[in-house]
Amino acid sequence: VNIRMATVQDLIEMQQCNLWCLPENYQMKYYFYHQLTWPQLLWVAEDFDGRIVGYVLAKMEENDDQTAPDYVPHGHITSLAVLRTHRKRGIATMLMRRAQLEMEQVMGAKYVSLHVRKSNRAAFHLYSETLAYEINDIERGYYADGEDAYDMRCTFEKHREREAAENAAAAAAVAEVTEGVGALVTA
C-alpha cells in the first residue's frame, strides 16, 4: 500500500470509498473545495494496482476570528475511510499521521479535532489509543440519524511529549535486555 497526496483525479475514487464505508456522505463539490483549499491535507492509500483503498479528508478550521488575540490555528479531520478489505493493516493510522504532520508543519496548526460516533468502537480505539486523541466534548445528536458524537482533539505538543516518553521507555527496556544478555555471555 502506498500513501500519497491526493490529486483531483482521485476525488471520484475517494467519494466511492466514502460511499462504501461510511453513512456520512458528501457531494463532489465538497471534495473539490477541500482539494482546492487544502491540497496538502488530502491523502490516499492505493493498492499495488493503483486503486484507492482509503483516504483522509482534512482541513484547517476557518470559523474562528483569526485576528483575535486568543486565536489558535487548528485543523479538523472531516472524513477518514479504509475499505473493509484493507482494514487492520495500519492504513488509517498512516493516513492520519500524514495529514496531522502536514497540518502542524505546513499549516502551523497547534491541534487537530474530529468527530466520531459514540458507537464506533474501532474508530474510537484508533483515535484514543493509537493516535492519542482525547475527548473534548460530547455533541448530542451530531449525526443525521440523531446519534451523539465524541468531539475529540489531539494537541501536537502533548502528542510529541507522549511519543518521547514511549521512546525513552522502549530504549530503557532494550538497554536492560542488552545488559542482561551481556551478563549471561560473560558468566
mmCIF file of N, CA and C in Angstrom, residues 27 53 83 104 119 125-126 141 159 186:
data_model
loop_
_atom_site.group_PDB
_atom_site.id
_atom_site.type_symbol
_atom_site.label_atom_id
_atom_site.label_comp_id
_atom_site.label_asym_id
_atom_site.label_seq_id
_atom_site.Cartn_x
_atom_site.Cartn_y
_atom_site.Cartn_z
ATOM 1 N N GLN A 27 -21.188 15.581 -1.161
ATOM 2 C CA GLN A 27 -21.283 15.847 -2.590
ATOM 3 C C GLN A 27 -19.880 16.107 -3.135
ATOM 4 N N VAL A 53 -7.839 2.631 -1.756
ATOM 5 C CA VAL A 53 -8.433 1.748 -0.749
ATOM 6 C C VAL A 53 -8.683 2.487 0.566
ATOM 7 N N LEU A 83 -11.310 0.848 3.030
ATOM 8 C CA LEU A 83 -12.166 -0.255 2.610
ATOM 9 C C LEU A 83 -12.034 -1.432 3.580
ATOM 10 N N GLU A 104 0.458 20.393 11.081
ATOM 11 C CA GLU A 104 1.366 21.043 12.025
ATOM 12 C C GLU A 104 2.514 21.750 11.320
ATOM 13 N N SER A 119 -20.875 5.062 18.992
ATOM 14 C CA SER A 119 -20.990 3.604 18.798
ATOM 15 C C SER A 119 -19.825 3.019 17.998
ATOM 16 N N HIS A 125 -11.096 3.585 19.373
ATOM 17 C CA HIS A 125 -9.842 2.977 19.824
ATOM 18 C C HIS A 125 -8.660 3.532 19.023
ATOM 19 N N LEU A 126 -8.803 3.623 17.707
ATOM 20 C CA LEU A 126 -7.746 4.191 16.870
ATOM 21 C C LEU A 126 -7.386 5.595 17.348
ATOM 22 N N GLY A 141 -26.778 14.465 19.305
ATOM 23 C CA GLY A 141 -27.492 14.459 18.036
ATOM 24 C C GLY A 141 -26.693 14.980 16.864
ATOM 25 N N HIS A 159 1.197 15.346 22.113
ATOM 26 C CA HIS A 159 1.427 14.086 21.395
ATOM 27 C C HIS A 159 2.928 13.799 21.272
ATOM 28 N N THR A 186 29.041 -13.189 29.666
ATOM 29 C CA THR A 186 30.280 -13.159 30.449
ATOM 30 C C THR A 186 30.282 -14.168 31.582
#
